[in-house]
Short mmCIF file of C-alpha atoms in Angstrom, two decimals:
data_model
loop_
_atom_site.label_atom_id
_atom_site.label_comp_id
_atom_site.label_asym_id
_atom_site.label_seq_id
_atom_site.Cartn_x
_atom_site.Cartn_y
_atom_site.Cartn_z
CA MET J 267 -7.13 -23.33 11.00
CA ALA J 268 -3.56 -23.75 10.47
CA ASP J 269 -1.18 -23.69 13.60
CA VAL J 270 0.60 -20.44 13.29
CA ARG J 271 4.60 -20.17 14.18
CA PHE J 272 5.35 -16.63 14.74
CA GLU J 273 8.87 -15.67 13.73
CA THR J 274 10.39 -13.33 16.57
CA LYS J 275 13.57 -12.77 15.31
CA MET J 276 14.48 -10.38 12.64
CA MET J 277 16.58 -10.55 9.48
CA ILE J 278 20.15 -8.89 9.23
CA ASP J 279 22.40 -9.81 6.49
CA GLY J 280 21.59 -13.40 6.10
CA LYS J 281 20.91 -14.34 9.46
CA LEU J 282 17.82 -14.09 11.90
CA VAL J 283 18.76 -12.12 15.30
CA ASP J 284 17.54 -10.76 18.28
CA GLY J 285 17.26 -6.81 18.66
CA GLN J 286 19.30 -4.82 20.54
CA ALA J 287 16.42 -2.96 22.23
CA GLY J 288 15.17 -6.25 23.45
CA THR J 289 11.64 -7.43 22.50
CA PHE J 290 7.95 -5.82 22.05
CA THR J 291 4.48 -6.93 22.41
CA ASN J 292 2.41 -7.50 19.16
CA ILE J 293 -1.67 -7.61 19.77
CA ASN J 294 -4.14 -8.81 18.60
CA PRO J 295 -6.61 -6.38 17.55
CA ALA J 296 -9.66 -8.17 17.78
CA THR J 297 -9.26 -9.60 21.05
CA GLU J 298 -6.77 -6.93 22.43
CA GLU J 299 -4.50 -10.14 23.97
CA ALA J 300 -0.90 -10.35 23.01
CA LEU J 301 0.22 -12.64 20.19
CA GLY J 302 3.90 -12.85 21.66
CA GLU J 303 7.15 -11.03 21.71
CA VAL J 304 9.21 -9.66 18.35
CA ALA J 305 12.57 -8.48 18.29
CA ASP J 306 12.91 -4.55 18.98
CA ALA J 307 15.41 -3.01 16.81
CA SER J 308 17.68 -0.07 17.55
CA LYS J 309 19.48 2.46 15.94
CA GLU J 310 22.47 0.75 15.48
CA ASP J 311 20.48 -2.55 14.17
CA MET J 312 19.09 -0.39 11.33
CA HIS J 313 22.59 0.69 10.44
CA ARG J 314 23.96 -2.74 10.30
CA ALA J 315 20.83 -3.68 7.94
CA ILE J 316 21.61 -0.72 5.82
CA ASP J 317 25.49 -1.64 6.02
CA ALA J 318 24.91 -4.90 4.74
CA ALA J 319 22.41 -3.79 1.80
CA ARG J 320 25.08 -1.06 0.59
CA ARG J 321 27.61 -3.80 1.03
CA ALA J 322 25.67 -6.46 -0.88
CA PHE J 323 25.04 -3.83 -3.99
CA ASP J 324 28.51 -2.57 -4.16
CA GLU J 325 30.31 -6.13 -3.67
CA THR J 326 28.00 -8.77 -5.59
CA ASP J 327 26.95 -9.09 -8.94
CA TRP J 328 23.19 -8.73 -7.69
CA SER J 329 22.68 -5.59 -9.68
CA THR J 330 23.75 -7.30 -12.92
CA ASN J 331 22.85 -11.05 -12.77
CA HIS J 332 19.53 -11.12 -14.08
CA SER J 333 19.01 -14.77 -14.04
CA LEU J 334 19.62 -14.98 -10.09
CA ARG J 335 17.62 -12.36 -9.57
CA GLN J 336 14.64 -14.29 -11.25
CA ARG J 337 15.58 -17.64 -10.10
CA CYS J 338 15.59 -15.97 -6.28
CA LEU J 339 12.40 -14.22 -6.76
CA LEU J 340 10.32 -17.54 -7.86
CA GLN J 341 12.03 -19.41 -5.19
CA LEU J 342 10.65 -16.99 -2.58
CA HIS J 343 7.20 -17.34 -4.59
CA ASP J 344 7.14 -21.05 -3.86
CA ALA J 345 8.26 -20.91 -0.35
CA ILE J 346 5.39 -18.33 0.74
CA GLU J 347 3.03 -20.21 -1.60
CA ALA J 348 3.69 -23.39 0.78
CA ASP J 349 3.33 -21.59 3.83
CA LYS J 350 -0.05 -19.71 2.67
CA GLU J 351 -2.39 -21.02 4.95
CA GLU J 352 -0.20 -20.43 7.87
CA LEU J 353 0.66 -17.01 6.32
CA ARG J 354 -3.27 -16.37 6.10
CA GLU J 355 -4.06 -17.21 9.91
CA GLU J 356 -1.26 -14.57 10.99
CA LEU J 357 -2.46 -12.21 9.02
CA ILE J 358 -5.84 -12.50 10.25
CA LEU J 359 -4.55 -12.78 14.00
CA GLU J 360 -2.01 -9.21 13.75
CA VAL J 361 -3.72 -7.47 11.45
CA GLY J 362 -7.24 -8.00 12.43
CA CYS J 363 -8.01 -8.62 8.69
CA PRO J 364 -11.36 -10.79 7.95
CA ARG J 365 -10.62 -14.30 6.81
CA ALA J 366 -12.65 -13.08 3.30
CA VAL J 367 -10.39 -10.33 2.53
CA THR J 368 -7.39 -12.42 2.83
CA HIS J 369 -8.95 -14.23 -0.18
CA GLY J 370 -8.58 -10.93 -2.05
CA ALA J 371 -6.15 -8.19 -1.97
CA GLN J 372 -4.70 -8.97 1.76
CA LEU J 373 -3.28 -12.26 0.27
CA ASP J 374 -4.33 -14.32 -2.17
CA ALA J 375 -4.04 -11.72 -5.13
CA PRO J 376 -0.69 -10.39 -4.40
CA LEU J 377 0.83 -13.52 -3.87
CA ALA J 378 -0.39 -14.69 -7.29
CA ASP J 379 1.38 -12.41 -9.32
CA GLY J 380 3.50 -10.29 -6.85
CA LEU J 381 7.02 -11.88 -7.58
CA ARG J 382 6.05 -13.77 -10.78
CA TYR J 383 5.17 -10.87 -12.49
CA PRO J 384 8.60 -9.00 -12.02
CA ALA J 385 10.50 -12.08 -12.36
CA LYS J 386 8.90 -12.30 -15.60
CA LEU J 387 9.57 -8.90 -16.49
CA ILE J 388 13.28 -8.93 -16.13
CA ASP J 389 13.45 -10.63 -19.40
CA GLU J 390 11.14 -8.11 -21.21
CA TYR J 391 12.40 -4.73 -19.67
CA PRO J 392 14.43 -2.13 -21.70
CA TRP J 393 17.38 -2.17 -19.87
CA GLU J 394 19.05 -1.24 -23.13
CA THR J 395 17.50 1.74 -25.54
CA SER J 396 19.31 2.28 -28.47
CA LEU J 397 18.90 5.86 -29.81
CA GLY J 398 20.45 4.94 -33.32
CA ASP J 399 23.55 6.59 -34.96
CA THR J 400 23.73 10.59 -35.37
CA VAL J 401 26.44 12.86 -36.22
CA VAL J 402 26.77 15.14 -32.91
CA SER J 403 26.78 18.88 -34.00
CA LEU J 404 29.18 19.82 -31.02
CA THR J 405 32.08 16.74 -32.12
CA GLY J 406 30.99 16.46 -35.51
CA VAL J 407 31.46 12.66 -34.81
CA ASN J 408 29.55 9.98 -35.88
CA THR J 409 27.94 8.58 -32.62
CA THR J 410 26.16 5.55 -31.36
CA ARG J 411 23.86 6.76 -28.54
CA THR J 412 22.18 4.42 -25.88
CA VAL J 413 19.90 4.34 -23.00
CA TRP J 414 20.94 1.55 -19.99
CA ARG J 415 18.47 1.63 -17.18
CA GLU J 416 20.62 0.43 -13.89
CA PRO J 417 19.39 0.08 -10.42
CA VAL J 418 19.26 2.96 -7.98
CA GLY J 419 20.97 1.19 -5.50
CA VAL J 420 19.85 0.48 -1.42
CA VAL J 421 16.00 1.04 -1.22
CA GLY J 422 14.47 1.40 2.18
CA ALA J 423 10.91 0.17 1.86
CA ILE J 424 8.57 1.14 4.92
CA VAL J 425 5.21 -0.65 4.97
CA PRO J 426 1.84 0.19 6.76
CA TRP J 427 -0.03 -1.72 9.12
CA ASN J 428 -3.41 -2.46 6.92
CA PHE J 429 -2.25 -4.23 4.08
CA PRO J 430 1.37 -5.61 5.55
CA PHE J 431 1.89 -8.84 3.22
CA GLU J 432 0.42 -6.82 -0.06
CA VAL J 433 2.26 -4.06 0.27
CA SER J 434 5.49 -5.66 1.51
CA ILE J 435 5.28 -8.29 -1.40
CA GLN J 436 4.86 -5.77 -4.04
CA LYS J 437 7.89 -3.43 -2.93
CA ILE J 438 10.12 -6.30 -2.65
CA GLY J 439 9.03 -7.86 -6.02
CA GLN J 440 9.91 -4.59 -8.08
CA ALA J 441 13.04 -3.50 -5.97
CA LEU J 442 14.87 -6.96 -5.87
CA ALA J 443 13.97 -7.62 -9.85
CA THR J 444 15.23 -4.30 -11.13
CA GLY J 445 18.84 -5.18 -8.92
CA ASN J 446 18.50 -3.16 -6.06
CA THR J 447 18.87 -4.47 -2.33
CA VAL J 448 16.32 -3.55 0.34
CA VAL J 449 15.96 -2.90 3.87
CA LEU J 450 12.31 -3.38 4.93
CA LYS J 451 10.78 -1.95 7.66
CA PRO J 452 7.30 -3.09 8.59
CA ALA J 453 4.61 -1.46 10.69
CA GLN J 454 5.09 -1.72 14.59
CA ASN J 455 1.62 -3.20 14.68
CA THR J 456 1.97 -6.17 12.21
CA PRO J 457 5.51 -7.28 12.44
CA TYR J 458 5.39 -11.21 12.17
CA ASN J 459 4.17 -11.16 8.45
CA ALA J 460 7.59 -9.42 7.53
CA ASN J 461 9.76 -11.54 9.95
CA ARG J 462 8.22 -14.77 8.05
CA LEU J 463 9.48 -13.51 4.58
CA GLY J 464 12.71 -12.71 6.26
CA ARG J 465 13.07 -16.51 7.23
CA LEU J 466 11.77 -17.85 4.32
CA ILE J 467 14.53 -15.82 2.42
CA ALA J 468 17.19 -17.34 4.85
CA GLU J 469 16.33 -20.49 4.56
CA LYS J 470 14.50 -21.37 1.15
CA THR J 471 16.21 -18.84 -1.62
CA ASP J 472 19.79 -18.13 -2.67
CA ILE J 473 19.28 -14.23 -2.26
CA PRO J 474 22.72 -13.65 -0.93
CA PRO J 475 23.28 -12.24 2.64
CA GLY J 476 22.44 -8.46 2.67
CA VAL J 477 20.20 -8.69 -0.17
CA ILE J 478 17.04 -7.99 1.48
CA ASN J 479 16.97 -7.56 5.46
CA VAL J 480 14.12 -6.98 7.80
CA VAL J 481 13.91 -4.48 10.85
CA THR J 482 11.35 -5.19 13.15
CA ALA J 483 11.23 -1.84 15.92
CA SER J 484 8.75 -0.23 18.16
CA ASP J 485 10.48 3.20 17.86
CA HIS J 486 9.46 4.42 14.51
CA PHE J 487 12.42 6.71 14.40
CA VAL J 488 14.58 3.33 13.92
CA GLY J 489 12.77 3.41 10.52
CA GLU J 490 13.92 7.10 10.32
CA GLU J 491 17.51 6.24 9.51
CA LEU J 492 16.77 5.09 6.45
CA THR J 493 15.60 8.22 5.45
CA LEU J 494 18.30 10.04 7.12
CA SER J 495 21.24 7.88 5.59
CA PRO J 496 23.11 8.64 2.98
CA LYS J 497 24.06 5.04 2.18
CA VAL J 498 20.11 4.42 0.99
CA ASP J 499 19.29 5.90 -2.12
CA LEU J 500 15.19 5.50 -2.46
CA ILE J 501 12.67 5.42 -0.14
CA SER J 502 9.85 3.19 -1.15
CA PHE J 503 6.86 4.53 1.32
CA THR J 504 3.55 3.21 1.91
CA GLY J 505 1.45 4.82 4.73
CA SER J 506 0.14 8.79 5.47
CA THR J 507 0.38 11.82 3.91
CA VAL J 508 1.89 13.28 7.28
CA VAL J 509 4.99 10.95 7.41
CA GLY J 510 5.10 11.04 3.51
CA LYS J 511 5.80 15.23 3.76
CA ARG J 512 8.16 14.32 6.86
CA ILE J 513 10.38 11.90 4.42
CA MET J 514 10.35 14.31 1.64
CA GLU J 515 11.62 17.07 4.52
CA LYS J 516 14.19 14.61 6.05
CA GLY J 517 15.30 13.15 2.71
CA ALA J 518 16.35 16.31 0.93
CA ALA J 519 19.68 16.76 2.78
CA THR J 520 21.04 13.62 0.93
CA MET J 521 18.72 14.17 -2.35
CA LYS J 522 16.63 10.98 -1.66
CA ARG J 523 14.92 8.88 -4.49
CA LEU J 524 11.20 9.09 -3.58
CA PHE J 525 8.16 6.71 -4.22
CA LEU J 526 5.54 7.64 -2.02
CA GLU J 527 1.99 6.31 -2.20
CA LEU J 528 -0.22 8.03 0.48
CA GLY J 529 -3.64 8.94 1.61
CA GLY J 530 -6.59 9.41 -0.16
CA LYS J 531 -10.30 10.40 -0.16
CA SER J 532 -11.48 8.51 -3.27
CA ALA J 533 -14.78 9.57 -4.69
CA THR J 534 -17.38 7.30 -6.22
CA ILE J 535 -19.77 9.22 -8.74
CA VAL J 536 -22.61 7.66 -9.44
CA LEU J 537 -24.42 9.31 -12.69
CA GLU J 538 -28.22 9.94 -13.14
CA ASP J 539 -28.18 6.98 -16.11
CA ALA J 540 -26.31 4.61 -14.36
CA ASP J 541 -27.48 1.38 -12.79
CA PHE J 542 -27.94 3.23 -9.20
CA ALA J 543 -28.39 -0.15 -7.41
CA LEU J 544 -24.75 -1.54 -8.52
CA GLY J 545 -23.76 2.05 -8.09
CA CYS J 546 -24.56 2.32 -4.62
CA LEU J 547 -23.43 -0.99 -3.74
CA ILE J 548 -19.82 0.44 -4.39
CA GLY J 549 -20.30 1.64 -1.06
CA ILE J 550 -20.08 -1.28 0.90
CA GLY J 551 -16.60 -1.19 0.14
CA VAL J 552 -15.52 1.18 2.89
CA CYS J 553 -16.73 -1.81 5.28
CA MET J 554 -14.23 -3.98 4.01
CA HIS J 555 -11.20 -4.34 6.38
CA ALA J 556 -12.96 -1.62 8.39
CA GLY J 557 -12.14 1.09 5.87
CA GLN J 558 -8.54 0.47 6.15
CA GLY J 559 -7.56 1.22 2.99
CA CYS J 560 -5.84 4.33 1.30
CA ALA J 561 -7.78 3.74 -1.96
CA MET J 562 -11.08 2.82 -0.46
CA PRO J 563 -14.42 4.66 -1.98
CA THR J 564 -15.31 7.09 1.22
CA ARG J 565 -16.97 9.88 -0.90
CA MET J 566 -20.35 8.77 -2.78
CA LEU J 567 -21.86 11.60 -5.09
CA LEU J 568 -25.08 11.08 -6.00
CA PRO J 569 -27.59 13.06 -8.29
CA ARG J 570 -29.91 15.22 -6.45
CA SER J 571 -32.94 13.70 -8.46
CA ARG J 572 -32.00 10.44 -7.14
CA TYR J 573 -30.37 11.27 -4.01
CA ASP J 574 -33.13 10.34 -1.47
CA GLU J 575 -33.39 6.88 -3.68
CA GLY J 576 -29.55 6.62 -3.25
CA VAL J 577 -29.60 6.98 0.36
CA GLU J 578 -32.13 4.56 1.40
CA ILE J 579 -29.91 1.78 -0.95
CA LEU J 580 -27.22 2.61 1.13
CA LYS J 581 -29.43 2.92 4.25
CA GLY J 582 -30.39 -0.96 3.57
CA ILE J 583 -26.56 -2.11 3.14
CA TYR J 584 -25.14 -0.49 6.20
CA GLU J 585 -28.28 -1.95 8.32
CA GLY J 586 -27.03 -5.12 7.52
CA ILE J 587 -23.35 -4.99 7.95
CA ALA J 588 -21.98 -5.40 11.59
CA PRO J 589 -18.14 -5.67 12.61
CA GLY J 590 -17.35 -9.07 13.95
CA ASP J 591 -14.84 -11.65 14.60
CA PRO J 592 -12.16 -11.50 11.85
CA GLN J 593 -12.18 -15.36 11.95
CA ASP J 594 -15.21 -15.72 10.78
CA PRO J 595 -15.90 -15.98 6.91
CA ALA J 596 -19.23 -14.05 6.79
CA THR J 597 -17.31 -11.07 8.18
CA LEU J 598 -16.91 -8.02 6.00
CA CYS J 599 -15.91 -5.61 8.88
CA GLY J 600 -13.46 -6.25 11.45
CA PRO J 601 -11.49 -4.64 14.33
CA VAL J 602 -9.36 -1.66 13.41
CA ILE J 603 -5.64 -1.92 14.04
CA SER J 604 -5.45 -0.30 17.67
CA ASP J 605 -7.14 1.64 20.24
CA ARG J 606 -5.23 4.81 19.27
CA GLN J 607 -6.89 4.38 15.70
CA ARG J 608 -10.49 3.36 16.92
CA SER J 609 -10.02 6.66 19.05
CA ARG J 610 -9.34 8.79 16.12
CA ILE J 611 -12.45 7.35 13.94
CA ARG J 612 -14.91 8.08 16.65
CA GLY J 613 -13.35 11.46 16.88
CA TYR J 614 -14.38 12.13 13.26
CA ILE J 615 -17.93 10.57 13.63
CA GLU J 616 -18.55 13.01 16.57
CA LYS J 617 -17.24 15.82 14.25
CA GLY J 618 -19.05 14.79 11.36
CA VAL J 619 -22.58 15.38 13.78
CA GLU J 620 -21.02 18.51 15.22
CA GLU J 621 -20.69 20.18 11.61
CA GLY J 622 -24.48 19.22 10.69
CA ALA J 623 -24.18 16.03 8.46
CA ARG J 624 -26.97 13.86 8.99
CA MET J 625 -25.94 10.45 10.59
CA VAL J 626 -28.17 7.82 8.99
CA VAL J 627 -26.61 4.56 10.19
CA GLY J 628 -23.66 3.88 13.13
CA GLY J 629 -22.25 6.12 15.40
CA ALA J 630 -19.34 6.28 17.68
CA GLU J 631 -20.50 4.37 20.38
CA ALA J 632 -18.96 0.95 20.81
CA PRO J 633 -20.80 -2.00 19.25
CA LYS J 634 -23.13 -3.54 21.23
CA GLY J 635 -21.80 -7.56 22.31
CA LEU J 636 -18.20 -6.68 21.53
CA ASP J 637 -16.53 -5.99 24.67
CA LYS J 638 -12.95 -6.69 23.23
CA GLY J 639 -11.51 -5.71 20.33
CA PHE J 640 -10.96 -2.56 18.58
CA PHE J 641 -14.16 -2.10 16.79
CA VAL J 642 -16.20 0.61 15.18
CA LYS J 643 -19.64 0.49 13.78
CA PRO J 644 -19.95 1.25 10.10
CA THR J 645 -21.21 4.52 9.66
CA LEU J 646 -23.26 6.29 7.02
CA PHE J 647 -23.44 10.18 6.88
CA ALA J 648 -25.61 11.70 4.35
CA ASP J 649 -26.35 15.41 3.63
CA VAL J 650 -22.54 16.02 3.61
CA ASP J 651 -21.00 19.26 2.29
CA ASN J 652 -18.15 18.57 0.61
CA SER J 653 -16.29 21.37 2.42
CA MET J 654 -17.02 19.39 5.95
CA THR J 655 -13.84 17.63 7.92
CA ILE J 656 -15.09 14.23 7.18
CA ALA J 657 -15.36 14.93 3.44
CA GLN J 658 -11.62 16.48 3.36
CA GLU J 659 -9.92 14.48 5.49
CA GLU J 660 -8.86 10.86 5.29
CA ILE J 661 -10.36 8.93 8.17
CA PHE J 662 -9.17 5.28 7.68
CA GLY J 663 -12.39 3.40 9.10
CA PRO J 664 -15.96 2.52 8.45
CA VAL J 665 -17.43 5.66 7.54
CA LEU J 666 -19.41 6.43 4.32
CA VAL J 667 -20.26 10.31 3.24
CA VAL J 668 -23.13 10.68 1.09
CA ILE J 669 -22.97 14.20 -1.16
CA PRO J 670 -25.32 15.55 -3.56
CA PHE J 671 -24.51 16.84 -7.23
CA ASP J 672 -26.41 19.13 -9.18
CA ASP J 673 -25.09 17.80 -12.77
CA GLU J 674 -21.95 16.11 -14.21
CA ASP J 675 -19.88 19.19 -14.09
CA ASP J 676 -20.75 19.44 -10.64
CA ALA J 677 -20.10 15.95 -9.85
CA VAL J 678 -16.34 16.40 -11.26
CA ARG J 679 -15.76 19.48 -9.19
CA ILE J 680 -16.74 18.00 -5.88
CA ALA J 681 -14.82 14.91 -6.68
CA ASN J 682 -11.71 17.11 -7.51
CA ASP J 683 -12.11 19.16 -4.69
CA SER J 684 -9.95 17.50 -2.62
CA PRO J 685 -5.99 17.87 -1.40
CA TYR J 686 -6.15 13.90 -2.14
CA GLY J 687 -5.94 11.89 -5.74
CA LEU J 688 -5.36 8.27 -5.28
CA ALA J 689 -8.43 6.89 -6.65
CA GLY J 690 -12.12 7.01 -7.63
CA ASN J 691 -15.23 5.63 -9.20
CA VAL J 692 -17.60 6.10 -12.45
CA MET J 693 -20.77 4.47 -12.37
CA ALA J 694 -22.83 5.57 -15.85
CA GLY J 695 -25.14 3.95 -18.51
CA THR J 696 -22.73 3.67 -21.18
CA LEU J 697 -19.12 2.70 -20.97
CA ASP J 698 -18.46 5.90 -23.44
CA HIS J 699 -19.86 8.16 -20.89
CA ALA J 700 -18.09 6.70 -18.01
CA LEU J 701 -14.89 6.84 -19.43
CA ALA J 702 -15.37 10.47 -20.59
CA VAL J 703 -16.19 11.37 -16.56
CA ALA J 704 -13.17 9.08 -16.14
CA LYS J 705 -10.74 11.36 -17.93
CA ARG J 706 -11.57 14.47 -15.80
CA LEU J 707 -10.95 13.36 -12.53
CA ARG J 708 -7.52 14.32 -11.04
CA ALA J 709 -6.62 10.88 -9.44
CA GLY J 710 -3.97 7.92 -10.34
CA PHE J 711 -6.44 4.78 -10.11
CA ILE J 712 -9.95 4.72 -11.51
CA GLY J 713 -12.49 2.41 -11.75
CA VAL J 714 -15.16 2.24 -14.31
CA ASN J 715 -18.83 0.59 -14.10
CA GLY J 716 -18.18 -1.45 -11.35
CA THR J 717 -14.53 -2.89 -11.89
CA ALA J 718 -11.14 -2.43 -10.39
CA GLY J 719 -7.63 -2.59 -12.24
CA TYR J 720 -5.67 -3.90 -9.43
CA GLY J 721 -2.65 -6.24 -10.52
CA ALA J 722 1.38 -6.56 -10.27
CA ASP J 723 1.00 -5.27 -13.98
CA THR J 724 -0.96 -2.32 -13.05
CA PRO J 725 0.61 0.75 -12.27
CA PHE J 726 -0.58 2.28 -9.05
CA GLY J 727 -0.25 5.66 -7.24
CA GLY J 728 -1.75 8.93 -6.74
CA TYR J 729 -1.95 13.00 -8.07
CA LYS J 730 -1.61 15.56 -5.30
CA ALA J 731 -1.16 14.75 -1.88
CA SER J 732 -1.91 11.20 -2.63
CA GLY J 733 1.89 10.68 -3.47
CA ILE J 734 4.62 10.45 -5.92
CA GLY J 735 5.46 8.03 -8.74
CA ARG J 736 3.91 4.62 -9.31
CA GLN J 737 4.38 1.24 -7.97
CA ASN J 738 4.08 -2.19 -10.14
CA GLY J 739 3.90 -2.37 -13.89
CA VAL J 740 6.49 -1.34 -16.24
CA ALA J 741 6.19 2.17 -14.41
CA GLY J 742 7.15 0.48 -11.15
CA PHE J 743 10.35 -0.87 -12.51
CA ASP J 744 11.36 2.68 -13.75
CA GLN J 745 10.14 3.70 -10.22
CA TYR J 746 13.31 1.46 -9.05
CA THR J 747 15.87 2.62 -11.66
CA GLU J 748 18.24 5.18 -12.54
CA VAL J 749 18.73 6.58 -16.46
CA LYS J 750 22.43 6.56 -17.65
CA SER J 751 22.79 8.05 -21.29
CA VAL J 752 25.86 6.81 -23.34
CA ALA J 753 27.45 7.65 -26.47
CA TYR J 754 30.48 6.32 -28.06
CA PRO J 755 31.83 6.68 -31.80
CA ALA J 756 29.66 4.80 -34.08
CA ILE J 757 31.60 1.79 -35.73
#
């Protein structure tokens, strides 16, 4: 295991600084022990960061210098790559994520292309599109028409605690590549990885001062200053739907541009002709990282004709999974982030029993042998009606609900009967059949027959209460740009 040097200072205007509010304590969720202190920003600190980002956008050539942006993104990639093993240990310690998960979406996958893809896209993106020449009826003048894509301005990037590096790197990569400046606000539970990024940016890249700032704070109202400030042009937020709605409300006064990637209650439809064992195996996904993922497949829909068979398969899977030490490479289900989150999940488990669902495996009581740490038993509910609380609300814990359906139309109805629409899965006997069902789902990110489309080139986001806009890919670049139509006399 690599030694970890936590960065306690945040980064504002190119300098590592302390917080005016002092410090706050970062807790290891697996042990409940303090990892150390971290800079605690005041609202004044946040406004210094906003001012620095505004100045860097308005007074430097960052927004127009494509080659500088490309070089800086690749420098940051190389700096993180050199720090990767230390960052891995840091994420395990402060996020509580299992070591195995860091080799996927928690670290290795986003690092592979989260900065390199947008750096490459700088050369390929249609910054200028010609609409050709025409005689405009309004003026009678032969006119050349062009559409320009320009950066929005100052971006407030607000990041959750569940996959903090992954979300940060996707936001930073796309926002900086498109010429914006950024104020990054990490969650109070996971500040160290963001401060590490700040240190690497300050020490290892040519990114000008103020182009990106990192502000850590224990008070979430410090982060809200990004939404309230007229100097911030766009909020890029990943987190709960409740907070997303507040950002929309508070941002209305300054007509904030918004990218919101919010909650989910994703359904896996396993059709009668599917590879049933493989389809049911998707249910294990809710145990990964203790279910702390917005796109995790938390509802499993099984045909009544094979329902009992599917529940037995799932029972066998869940009986073989126990929460454990995230340092252990064999652990799939580590702790949840905090005591508050653990209590919330246990409340949902109790609500499921109260509303009549059949608890097959798990429960709200503490796991045996784990006296310290915020651990929750992986819990499997069967005989769930889709109207139950545990089927409608996002639990954000290792809880799977299994719902029977009568036929394909019923399965689609149940899957779409949700306030959310982030992700989903379809398992069918043929690809054409699975794709036909996928087209009927009101969700933004669908896996078919056991696959998933994750990548920096793949747009990610949701329908309905799961958010607004898409992150990653060309659609992500569009998210961080404004459109300007320009006309001038044809030559």
